[in-house]
PDB file of C-alpha atoms and ligand atoms in Angstrom:
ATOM      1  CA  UNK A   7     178.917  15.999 239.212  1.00  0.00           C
ATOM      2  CA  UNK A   8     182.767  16.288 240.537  1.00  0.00           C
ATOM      3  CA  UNK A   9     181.979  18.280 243.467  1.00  0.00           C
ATOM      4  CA  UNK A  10     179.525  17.360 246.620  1.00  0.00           C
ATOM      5  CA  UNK A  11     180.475  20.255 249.737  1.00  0.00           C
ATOM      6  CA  UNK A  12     177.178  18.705 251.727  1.00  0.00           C
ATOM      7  CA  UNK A  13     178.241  16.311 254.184  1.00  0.00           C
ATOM      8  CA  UNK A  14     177.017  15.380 257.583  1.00  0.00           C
ATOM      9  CA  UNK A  15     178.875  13.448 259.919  1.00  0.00           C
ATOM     10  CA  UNK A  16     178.099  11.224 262.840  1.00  0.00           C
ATOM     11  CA  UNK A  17     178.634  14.037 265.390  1.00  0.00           C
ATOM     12  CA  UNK A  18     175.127  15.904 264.371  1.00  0.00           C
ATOM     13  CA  UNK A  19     173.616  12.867 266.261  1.00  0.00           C
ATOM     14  CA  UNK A  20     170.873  12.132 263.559  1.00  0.00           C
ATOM     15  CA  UNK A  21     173.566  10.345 260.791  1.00  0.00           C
ATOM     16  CA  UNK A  22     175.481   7.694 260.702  1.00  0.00           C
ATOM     17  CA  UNK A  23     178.333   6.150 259.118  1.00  0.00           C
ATOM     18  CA  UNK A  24     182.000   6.710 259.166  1.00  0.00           C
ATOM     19  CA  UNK A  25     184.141  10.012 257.518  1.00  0.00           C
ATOM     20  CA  UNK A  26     186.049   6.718 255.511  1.00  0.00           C
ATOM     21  CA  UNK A  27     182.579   5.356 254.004  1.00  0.00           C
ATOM     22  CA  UNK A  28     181.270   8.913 252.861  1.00  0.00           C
ATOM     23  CA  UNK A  29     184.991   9.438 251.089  1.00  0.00           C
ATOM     24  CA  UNK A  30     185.087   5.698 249.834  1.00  0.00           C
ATOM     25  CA  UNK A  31     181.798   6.227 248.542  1.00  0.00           C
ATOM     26  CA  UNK A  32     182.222   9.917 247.006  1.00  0.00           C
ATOM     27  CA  UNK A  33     185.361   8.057 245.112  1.00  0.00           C
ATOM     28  CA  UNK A  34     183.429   5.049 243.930  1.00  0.00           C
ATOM     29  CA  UNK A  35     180.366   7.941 242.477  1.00  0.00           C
ATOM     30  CA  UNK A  36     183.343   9.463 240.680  1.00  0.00           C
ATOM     31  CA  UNK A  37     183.905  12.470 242.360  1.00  0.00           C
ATOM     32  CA  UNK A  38     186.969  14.594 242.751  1.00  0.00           C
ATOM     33  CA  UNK A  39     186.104  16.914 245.673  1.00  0.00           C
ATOM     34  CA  UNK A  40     184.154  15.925 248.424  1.00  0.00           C
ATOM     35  CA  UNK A  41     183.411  18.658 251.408  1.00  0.00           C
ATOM     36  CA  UNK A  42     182.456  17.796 254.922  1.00  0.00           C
ATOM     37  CA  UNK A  43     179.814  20.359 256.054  1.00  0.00           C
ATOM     38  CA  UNK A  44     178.626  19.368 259.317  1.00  0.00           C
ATOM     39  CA  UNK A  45     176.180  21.132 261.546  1.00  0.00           C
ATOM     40  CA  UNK A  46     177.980  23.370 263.170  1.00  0.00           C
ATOM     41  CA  UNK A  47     178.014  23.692 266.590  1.00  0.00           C
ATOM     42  CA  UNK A  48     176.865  27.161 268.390  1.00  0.00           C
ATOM     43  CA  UNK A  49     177.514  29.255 271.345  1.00  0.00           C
ATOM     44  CA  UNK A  50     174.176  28.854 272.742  1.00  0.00           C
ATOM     45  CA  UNK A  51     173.701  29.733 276.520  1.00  0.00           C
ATOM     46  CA  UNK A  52     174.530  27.132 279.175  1.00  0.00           C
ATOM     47  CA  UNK A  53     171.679  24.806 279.744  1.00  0.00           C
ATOM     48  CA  UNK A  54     170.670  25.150 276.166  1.00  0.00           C
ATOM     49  CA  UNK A  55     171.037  21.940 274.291  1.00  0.00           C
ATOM     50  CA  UNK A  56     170.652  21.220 270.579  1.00  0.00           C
ATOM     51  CA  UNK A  57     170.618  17.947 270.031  1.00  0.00           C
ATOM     52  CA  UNK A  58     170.622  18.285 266.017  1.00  0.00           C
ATOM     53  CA  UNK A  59     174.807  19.749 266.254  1.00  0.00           C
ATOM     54  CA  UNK A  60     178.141  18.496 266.807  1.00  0.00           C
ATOM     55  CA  UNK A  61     179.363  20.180 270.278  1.00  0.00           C
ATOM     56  CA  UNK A  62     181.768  22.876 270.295  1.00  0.00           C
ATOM     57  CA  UNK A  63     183.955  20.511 272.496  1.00  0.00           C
ATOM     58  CA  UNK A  64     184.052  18.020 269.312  1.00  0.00           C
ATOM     59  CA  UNK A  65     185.763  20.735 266.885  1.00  0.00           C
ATOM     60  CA  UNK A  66     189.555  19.669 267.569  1.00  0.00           C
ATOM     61  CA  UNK A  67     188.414  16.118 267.198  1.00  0.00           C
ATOM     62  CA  UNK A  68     186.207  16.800 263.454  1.00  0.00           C
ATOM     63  CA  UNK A  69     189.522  18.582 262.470  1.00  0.00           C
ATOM     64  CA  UNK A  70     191.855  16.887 262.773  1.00  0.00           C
ATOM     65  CA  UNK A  71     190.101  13.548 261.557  1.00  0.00           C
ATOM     66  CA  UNK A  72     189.431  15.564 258.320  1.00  0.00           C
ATOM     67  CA  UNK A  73     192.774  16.691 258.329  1.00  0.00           C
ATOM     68  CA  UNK A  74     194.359  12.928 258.495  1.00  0.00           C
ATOM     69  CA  UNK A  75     192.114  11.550 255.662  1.00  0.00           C
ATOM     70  CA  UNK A  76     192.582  14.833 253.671  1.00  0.00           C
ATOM     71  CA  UNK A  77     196.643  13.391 253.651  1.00  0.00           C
ATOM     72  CA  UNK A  78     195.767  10.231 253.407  1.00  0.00           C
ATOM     73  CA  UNK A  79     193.693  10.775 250.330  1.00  0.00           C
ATOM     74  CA  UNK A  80     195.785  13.157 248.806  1.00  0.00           C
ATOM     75  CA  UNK A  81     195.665  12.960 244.861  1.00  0.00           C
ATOM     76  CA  UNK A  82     192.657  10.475 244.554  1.00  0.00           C
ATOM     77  CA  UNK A  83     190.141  12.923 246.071  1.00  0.00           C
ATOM     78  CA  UNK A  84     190.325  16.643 247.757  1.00  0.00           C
ATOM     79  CA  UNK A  85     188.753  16.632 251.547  1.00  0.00           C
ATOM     80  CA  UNK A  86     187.902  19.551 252.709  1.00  0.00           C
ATOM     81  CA  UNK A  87     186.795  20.740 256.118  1.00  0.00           C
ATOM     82  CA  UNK A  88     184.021  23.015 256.183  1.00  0.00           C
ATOM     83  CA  UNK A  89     180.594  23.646 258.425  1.00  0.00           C
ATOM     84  CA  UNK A  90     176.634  23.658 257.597  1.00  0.00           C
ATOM     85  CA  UNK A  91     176.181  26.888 259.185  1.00  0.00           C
ATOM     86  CA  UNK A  92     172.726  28.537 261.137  1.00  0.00           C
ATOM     87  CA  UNK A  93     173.464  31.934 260.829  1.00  0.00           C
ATOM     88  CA  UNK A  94     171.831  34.388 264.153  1.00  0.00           C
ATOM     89  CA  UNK A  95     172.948  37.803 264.295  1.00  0.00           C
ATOM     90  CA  UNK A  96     172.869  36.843 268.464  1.00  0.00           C
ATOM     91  CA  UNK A  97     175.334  34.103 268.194  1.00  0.00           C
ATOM     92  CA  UNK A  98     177.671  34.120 265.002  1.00  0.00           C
ATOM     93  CA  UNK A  99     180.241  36.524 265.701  1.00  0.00           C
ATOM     94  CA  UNK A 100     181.300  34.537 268.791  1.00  0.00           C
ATOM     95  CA  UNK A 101     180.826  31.311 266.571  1.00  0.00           C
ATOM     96  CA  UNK A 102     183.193  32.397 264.189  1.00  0.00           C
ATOM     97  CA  UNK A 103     185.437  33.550 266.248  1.00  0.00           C
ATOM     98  CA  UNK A 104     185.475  30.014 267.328  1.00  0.00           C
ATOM     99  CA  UNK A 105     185.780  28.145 264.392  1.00  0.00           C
ATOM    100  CA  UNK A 106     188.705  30.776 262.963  1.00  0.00           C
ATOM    101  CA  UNK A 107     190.552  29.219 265.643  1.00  0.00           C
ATOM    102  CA  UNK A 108     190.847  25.702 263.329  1.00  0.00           C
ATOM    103  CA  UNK A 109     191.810  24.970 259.981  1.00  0.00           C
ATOM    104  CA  UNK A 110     189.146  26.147 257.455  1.00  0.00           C
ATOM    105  CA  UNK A 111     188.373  25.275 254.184  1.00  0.00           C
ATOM    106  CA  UNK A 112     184.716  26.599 253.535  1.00  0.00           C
ATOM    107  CA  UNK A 113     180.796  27.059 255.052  1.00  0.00           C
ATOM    108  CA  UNK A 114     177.668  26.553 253.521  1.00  0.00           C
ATOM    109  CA  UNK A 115     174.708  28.710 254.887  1.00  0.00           C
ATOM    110  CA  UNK A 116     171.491  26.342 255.928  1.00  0.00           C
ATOM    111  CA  UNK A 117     168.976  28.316 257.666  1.00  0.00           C
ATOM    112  CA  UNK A 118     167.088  25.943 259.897  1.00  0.00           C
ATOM    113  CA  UNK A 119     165.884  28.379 262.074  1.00  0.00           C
ATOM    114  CA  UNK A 120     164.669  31.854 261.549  1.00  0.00           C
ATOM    115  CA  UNK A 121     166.078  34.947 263.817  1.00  0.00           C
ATOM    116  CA  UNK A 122     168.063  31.861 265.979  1.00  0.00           C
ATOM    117  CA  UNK A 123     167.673  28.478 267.570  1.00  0.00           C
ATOM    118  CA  UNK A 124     166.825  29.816 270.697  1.00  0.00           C
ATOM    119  CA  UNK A 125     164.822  33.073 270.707  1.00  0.00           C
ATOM    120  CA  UNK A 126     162.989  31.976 266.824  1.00  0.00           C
ATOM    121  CA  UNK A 127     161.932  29.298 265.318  1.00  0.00           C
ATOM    122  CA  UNK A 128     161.987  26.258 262.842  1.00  0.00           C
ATOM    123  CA  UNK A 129     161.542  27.121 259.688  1.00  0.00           C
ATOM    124  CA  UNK A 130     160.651  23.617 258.446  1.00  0.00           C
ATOM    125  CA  UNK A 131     157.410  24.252 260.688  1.00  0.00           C
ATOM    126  CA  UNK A 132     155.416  24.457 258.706  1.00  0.00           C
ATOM    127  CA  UNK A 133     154.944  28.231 258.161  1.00  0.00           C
ATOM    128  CA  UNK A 134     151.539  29.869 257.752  1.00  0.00           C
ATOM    129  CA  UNK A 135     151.981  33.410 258.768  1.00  0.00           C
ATOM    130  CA  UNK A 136     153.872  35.766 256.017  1.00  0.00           C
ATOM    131  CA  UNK A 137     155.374  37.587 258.949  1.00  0.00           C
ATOM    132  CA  UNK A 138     157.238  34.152 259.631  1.00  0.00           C
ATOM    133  CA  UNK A 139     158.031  33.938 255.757  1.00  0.00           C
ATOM    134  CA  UNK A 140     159.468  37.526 255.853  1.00  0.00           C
ATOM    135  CA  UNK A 141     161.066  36.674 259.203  1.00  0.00           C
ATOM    136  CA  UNK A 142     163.140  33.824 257.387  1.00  0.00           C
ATOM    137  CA  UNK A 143     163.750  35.752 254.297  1.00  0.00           C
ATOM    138  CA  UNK A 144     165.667  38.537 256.684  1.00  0.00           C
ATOM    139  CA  UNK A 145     167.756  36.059 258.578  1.00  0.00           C
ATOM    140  CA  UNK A 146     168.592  34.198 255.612  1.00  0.00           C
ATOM    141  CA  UNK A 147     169.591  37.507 253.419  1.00  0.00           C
ATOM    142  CA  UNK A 148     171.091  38.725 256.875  1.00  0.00           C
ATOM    143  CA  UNK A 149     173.240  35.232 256.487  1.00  0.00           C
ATOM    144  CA  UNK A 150     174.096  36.224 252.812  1.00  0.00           C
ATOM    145  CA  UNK A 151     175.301  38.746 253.223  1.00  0.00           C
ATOM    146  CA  UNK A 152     178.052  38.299 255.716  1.00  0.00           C
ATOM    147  CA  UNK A 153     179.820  37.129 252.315  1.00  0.00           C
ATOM    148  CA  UNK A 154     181.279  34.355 254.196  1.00  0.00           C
ATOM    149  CA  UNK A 155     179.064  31.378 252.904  1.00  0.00           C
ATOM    150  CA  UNK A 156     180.435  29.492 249.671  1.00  0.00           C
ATOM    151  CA  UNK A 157     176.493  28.649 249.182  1.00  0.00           C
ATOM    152  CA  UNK A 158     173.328  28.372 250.388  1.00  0.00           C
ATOM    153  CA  UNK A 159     171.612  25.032 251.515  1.00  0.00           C
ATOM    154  CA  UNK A 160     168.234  24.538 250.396  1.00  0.00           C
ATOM    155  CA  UNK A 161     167.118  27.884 249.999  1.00  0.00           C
ATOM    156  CA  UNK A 162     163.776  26.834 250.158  1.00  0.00           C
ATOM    157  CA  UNK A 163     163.786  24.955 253.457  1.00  0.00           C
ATOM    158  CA  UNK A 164     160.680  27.519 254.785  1.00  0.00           C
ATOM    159  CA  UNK A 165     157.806  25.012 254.564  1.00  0.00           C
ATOM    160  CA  UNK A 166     155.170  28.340 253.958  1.00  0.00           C
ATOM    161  CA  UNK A 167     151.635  27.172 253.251  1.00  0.00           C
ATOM    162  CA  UNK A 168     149.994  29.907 251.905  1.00  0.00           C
ATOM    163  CA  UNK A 169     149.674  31.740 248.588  1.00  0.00           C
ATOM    164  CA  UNK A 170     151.955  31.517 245.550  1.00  0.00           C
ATOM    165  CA  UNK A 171     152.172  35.150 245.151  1.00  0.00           C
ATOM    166  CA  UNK A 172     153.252  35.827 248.880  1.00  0.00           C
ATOM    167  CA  UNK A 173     155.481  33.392 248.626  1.00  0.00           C
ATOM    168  CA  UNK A 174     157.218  34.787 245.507  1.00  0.00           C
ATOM    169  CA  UNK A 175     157.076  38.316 246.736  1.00  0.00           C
ATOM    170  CA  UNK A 176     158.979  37.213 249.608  1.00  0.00           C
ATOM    171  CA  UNK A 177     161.145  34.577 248.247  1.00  0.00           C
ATOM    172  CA  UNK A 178     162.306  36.113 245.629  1.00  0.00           C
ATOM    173  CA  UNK A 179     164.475  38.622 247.311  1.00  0.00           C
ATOM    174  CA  UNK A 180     166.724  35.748 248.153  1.00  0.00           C
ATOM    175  CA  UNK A 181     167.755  34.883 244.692  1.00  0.00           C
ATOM    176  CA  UNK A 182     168.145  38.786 243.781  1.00  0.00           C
ATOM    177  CA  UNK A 183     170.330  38.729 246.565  1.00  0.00           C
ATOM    178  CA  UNK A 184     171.844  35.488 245.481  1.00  0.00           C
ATOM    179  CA  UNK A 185     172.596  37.086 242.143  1.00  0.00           C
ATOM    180  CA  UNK A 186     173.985  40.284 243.032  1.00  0.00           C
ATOM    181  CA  UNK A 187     176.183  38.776 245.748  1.00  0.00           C
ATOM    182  CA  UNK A 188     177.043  35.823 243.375  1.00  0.00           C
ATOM    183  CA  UNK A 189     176.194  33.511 245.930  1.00  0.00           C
ATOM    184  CA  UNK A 190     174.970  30.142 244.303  1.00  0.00           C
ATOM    185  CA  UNK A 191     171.513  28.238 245.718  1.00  0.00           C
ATOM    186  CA  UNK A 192     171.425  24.895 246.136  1.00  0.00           C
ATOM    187  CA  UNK A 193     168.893  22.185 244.797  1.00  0.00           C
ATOM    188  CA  UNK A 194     168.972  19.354 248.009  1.00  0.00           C
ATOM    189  CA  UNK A 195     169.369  15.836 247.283  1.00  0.00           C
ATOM    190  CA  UNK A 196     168.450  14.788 250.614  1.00  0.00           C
ATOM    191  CA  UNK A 197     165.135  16.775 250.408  1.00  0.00           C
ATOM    192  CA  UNK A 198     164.114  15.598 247.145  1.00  0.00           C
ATOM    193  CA  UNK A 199     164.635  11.871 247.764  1.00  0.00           C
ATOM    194  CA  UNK A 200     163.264  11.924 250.622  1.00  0.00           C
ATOM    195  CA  UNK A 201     160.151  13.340 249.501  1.00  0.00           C
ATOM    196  CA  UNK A 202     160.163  16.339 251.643  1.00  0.00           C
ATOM    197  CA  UNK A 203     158.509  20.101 250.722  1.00  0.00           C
ATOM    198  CA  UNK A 204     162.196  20.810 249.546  1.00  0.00           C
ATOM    199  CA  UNK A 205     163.298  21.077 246.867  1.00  0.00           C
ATOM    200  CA  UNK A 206     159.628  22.759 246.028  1.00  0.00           C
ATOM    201  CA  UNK A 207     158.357  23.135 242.769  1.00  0.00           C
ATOM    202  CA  UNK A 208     157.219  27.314 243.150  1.00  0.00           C
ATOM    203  CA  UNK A 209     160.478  28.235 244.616  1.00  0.00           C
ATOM    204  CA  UNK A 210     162.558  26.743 241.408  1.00  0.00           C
ATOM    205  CA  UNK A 211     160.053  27.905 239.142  1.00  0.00           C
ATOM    206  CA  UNK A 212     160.319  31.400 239.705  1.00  0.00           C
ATOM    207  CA  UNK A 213     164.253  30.878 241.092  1.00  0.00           C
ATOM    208  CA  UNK A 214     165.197  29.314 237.221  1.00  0.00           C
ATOM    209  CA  UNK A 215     163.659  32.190 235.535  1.00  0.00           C
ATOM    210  CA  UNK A 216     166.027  34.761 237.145  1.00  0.00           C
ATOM    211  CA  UNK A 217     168.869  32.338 236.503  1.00  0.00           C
ATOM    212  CA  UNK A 218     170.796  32.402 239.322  1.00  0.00           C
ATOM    213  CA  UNK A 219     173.510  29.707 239.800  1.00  0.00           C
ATOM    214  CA  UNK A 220     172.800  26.475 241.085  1.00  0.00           C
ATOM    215  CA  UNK A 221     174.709  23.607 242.942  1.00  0.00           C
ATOM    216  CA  UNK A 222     173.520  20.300 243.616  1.00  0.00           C
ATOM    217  CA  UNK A 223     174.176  19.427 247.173  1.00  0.00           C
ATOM    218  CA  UNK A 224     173.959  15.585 248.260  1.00  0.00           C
ATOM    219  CA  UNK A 225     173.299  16.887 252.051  1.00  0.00           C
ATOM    220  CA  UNK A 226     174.758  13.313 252.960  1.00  0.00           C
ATOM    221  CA  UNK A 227     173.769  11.647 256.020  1.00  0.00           C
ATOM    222  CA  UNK A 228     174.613   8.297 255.347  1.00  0.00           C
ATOM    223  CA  UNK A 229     177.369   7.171 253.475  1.00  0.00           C
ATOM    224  CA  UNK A 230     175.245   6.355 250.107  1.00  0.00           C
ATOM    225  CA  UNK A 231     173.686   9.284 249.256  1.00  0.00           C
ATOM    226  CA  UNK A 232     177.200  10.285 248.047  1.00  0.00           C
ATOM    227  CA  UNK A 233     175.717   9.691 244.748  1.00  0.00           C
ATOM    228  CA  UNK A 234     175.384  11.343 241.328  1.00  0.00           C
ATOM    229  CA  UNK A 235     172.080  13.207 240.742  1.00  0.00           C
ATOM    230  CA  UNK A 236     171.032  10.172 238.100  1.00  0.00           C
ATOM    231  CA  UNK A 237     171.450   7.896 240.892  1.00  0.00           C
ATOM    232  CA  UNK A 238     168.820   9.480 242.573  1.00  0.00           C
ATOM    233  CA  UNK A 239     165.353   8.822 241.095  1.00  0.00           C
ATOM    234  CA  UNK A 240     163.625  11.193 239.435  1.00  0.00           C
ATOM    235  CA  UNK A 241     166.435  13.894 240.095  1.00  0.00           C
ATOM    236  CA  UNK A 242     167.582  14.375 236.759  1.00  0.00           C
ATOM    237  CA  UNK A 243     163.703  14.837 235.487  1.00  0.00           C
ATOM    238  CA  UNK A 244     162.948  17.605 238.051  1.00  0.00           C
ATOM    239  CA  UNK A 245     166.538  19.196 236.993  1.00  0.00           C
ATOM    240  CA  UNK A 246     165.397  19.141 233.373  1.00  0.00           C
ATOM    241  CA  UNK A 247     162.050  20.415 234.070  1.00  0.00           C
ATOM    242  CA  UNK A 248     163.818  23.515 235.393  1.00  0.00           C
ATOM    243  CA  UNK A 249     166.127  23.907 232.910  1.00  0.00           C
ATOM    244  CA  UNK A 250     168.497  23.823 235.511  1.00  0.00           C
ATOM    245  CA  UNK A 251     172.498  22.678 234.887  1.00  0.00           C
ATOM    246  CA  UNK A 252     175.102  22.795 237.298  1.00  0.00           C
ATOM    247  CA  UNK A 253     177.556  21.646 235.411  1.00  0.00           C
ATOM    248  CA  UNK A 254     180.293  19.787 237.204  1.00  0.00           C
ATOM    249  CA  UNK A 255     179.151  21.654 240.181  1.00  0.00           C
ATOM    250  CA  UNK A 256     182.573  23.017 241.387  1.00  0.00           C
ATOM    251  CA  UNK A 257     182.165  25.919 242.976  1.00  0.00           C
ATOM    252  CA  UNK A 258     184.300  28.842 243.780  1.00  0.00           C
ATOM    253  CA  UNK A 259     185.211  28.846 247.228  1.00  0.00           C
ATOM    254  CA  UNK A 260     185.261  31.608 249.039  1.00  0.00           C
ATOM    255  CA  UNK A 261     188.332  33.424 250.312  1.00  0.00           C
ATOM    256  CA  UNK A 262     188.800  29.954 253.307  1.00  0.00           C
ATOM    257  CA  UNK A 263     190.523  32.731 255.404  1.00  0.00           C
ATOM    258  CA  UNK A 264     187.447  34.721 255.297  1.00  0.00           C
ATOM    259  CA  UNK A 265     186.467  34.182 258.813  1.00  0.00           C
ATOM    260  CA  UNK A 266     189.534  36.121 259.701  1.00  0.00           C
ATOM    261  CA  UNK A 267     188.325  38.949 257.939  1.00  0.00           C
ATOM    262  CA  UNK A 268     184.819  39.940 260.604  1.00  0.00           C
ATOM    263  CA  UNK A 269     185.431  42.051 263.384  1.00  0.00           C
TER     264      UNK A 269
HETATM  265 ZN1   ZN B 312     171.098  17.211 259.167  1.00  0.00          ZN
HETATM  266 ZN1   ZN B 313     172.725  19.598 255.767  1.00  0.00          ZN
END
């Protein structure tokens, strides 16, 4: 693994550690590209507060820390500057007219909340109604389709409890989508060591039989868990169980100037 493009920062308020220990870290784990992704923050109405997001008021300072120790690393690792994004057909435009205001390089998609933050709800629940299921499904594909996400977080963040086959029916229209859009899905570190529903065994089951790419995403919150799969127990036997490979796990980033590009 050369790549990791999951990376949290202390300004999401639940990690810790500095910007220098995640890149000393990624260097010491051997990789050569290391991408800050934090929660990005959102246009949400005044008196609104989401205390699991940088502030929009914080986006010069991310920057332009990123942007020194992208010099200052120059040639032993590549920095790049990048957002975990929520996408909400209410508030993204105006987010991303925001954030095309700063230097770019990429955004993940990680869909935390189904139609938004504010008017929906958490997908991580859990989930027992298949209307909520569906409901994530649509803002995720929604999301996908924008064609301005490199890849998507843990696809399978919706903690549904019911039925395989409902869950399949549904679920699966996110990797056809991630297949014809070319968009790669992400099997989450975090999640797995953790011991969280995520990664879930029915969701890569039915996603590694329709072969779709895959990217390994450390979803860092702390400065160690910039750390090769092996590193993190049990990883590498889920990965094999799957027949899953992701290879060095570089990615193709997407056009960075992409964000330019919506209306
Ligand atoms: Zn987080
Ligand atoms: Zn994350």
């Amino acid at each position: 693994m050369l790549a990791n493009y999951h990376t949290h920062t202390i300004r999401c308020n639940h990690a810790r550690g500095s910007e220098r220990e995640y890149i000393e870290n990624a260097i010491k784990e051997g990789f050569t590209v290391l991408g800050f992704s934090d929660h990005t923050p959102q246009t949400y109405p005044e008196g609104f507060n989401s205390w699991i997001r940088m502030a929009l008021s914080e986006i010069p300072e991310y920057t332009s820390t990123l942007l020194t120790l992208k010099e200052e690393y120059k040639g032993r690792i590549d920095i790049l500057i990048g957002y975990e994004v929520e996408y909400s057909r209410r508030f993204f435009p105006s987010l991303i007219e925001k954030l095309r205001e700063y230097p770019l390089d990429f955004l993940i998609q990680g869909q935390h909340f189904a139609i938004n933050e504010v008017d929906g709800f958490y997908v991580g629940g859990p989930v027992d109604s298949e209307e909520d299921l569906i409901s994530y499904v649509n803002t995720t594909i929604e999301g996908m389709e924008t064609g301005l996400f490199t890849y998507l977080a843990h696809p399978d963040l919706v903690n549904y409890t019911g039925p395989d086959d409902i869950y399949c029916k549904h679920m699966r229209r996110i990797v056809e989508k991630s297949l014809e859009l070319d968009i790669p899905l992400e099997v989450n570190m975090y999640g797995f060591s953790d011991g969280r529903w995520y990664p879930c065994d029915r969701f890569f089951r039915m996603a590694s039989e329709m072969s779709p790419k895959f990217v390994l995403g450390c979803d860092a919150h702390d400065p160690f868990m910039v750390r090769q799969p092996e590193h993190a127990p049990g990883l590498t036997e889920f990965l094999e169980k799957y027949g899953i490979d992701c290879g060095d796990n570089l990615v193709t980033l997407k056009d960075p100037h992409a964000p330019w590009k919506l209306a």
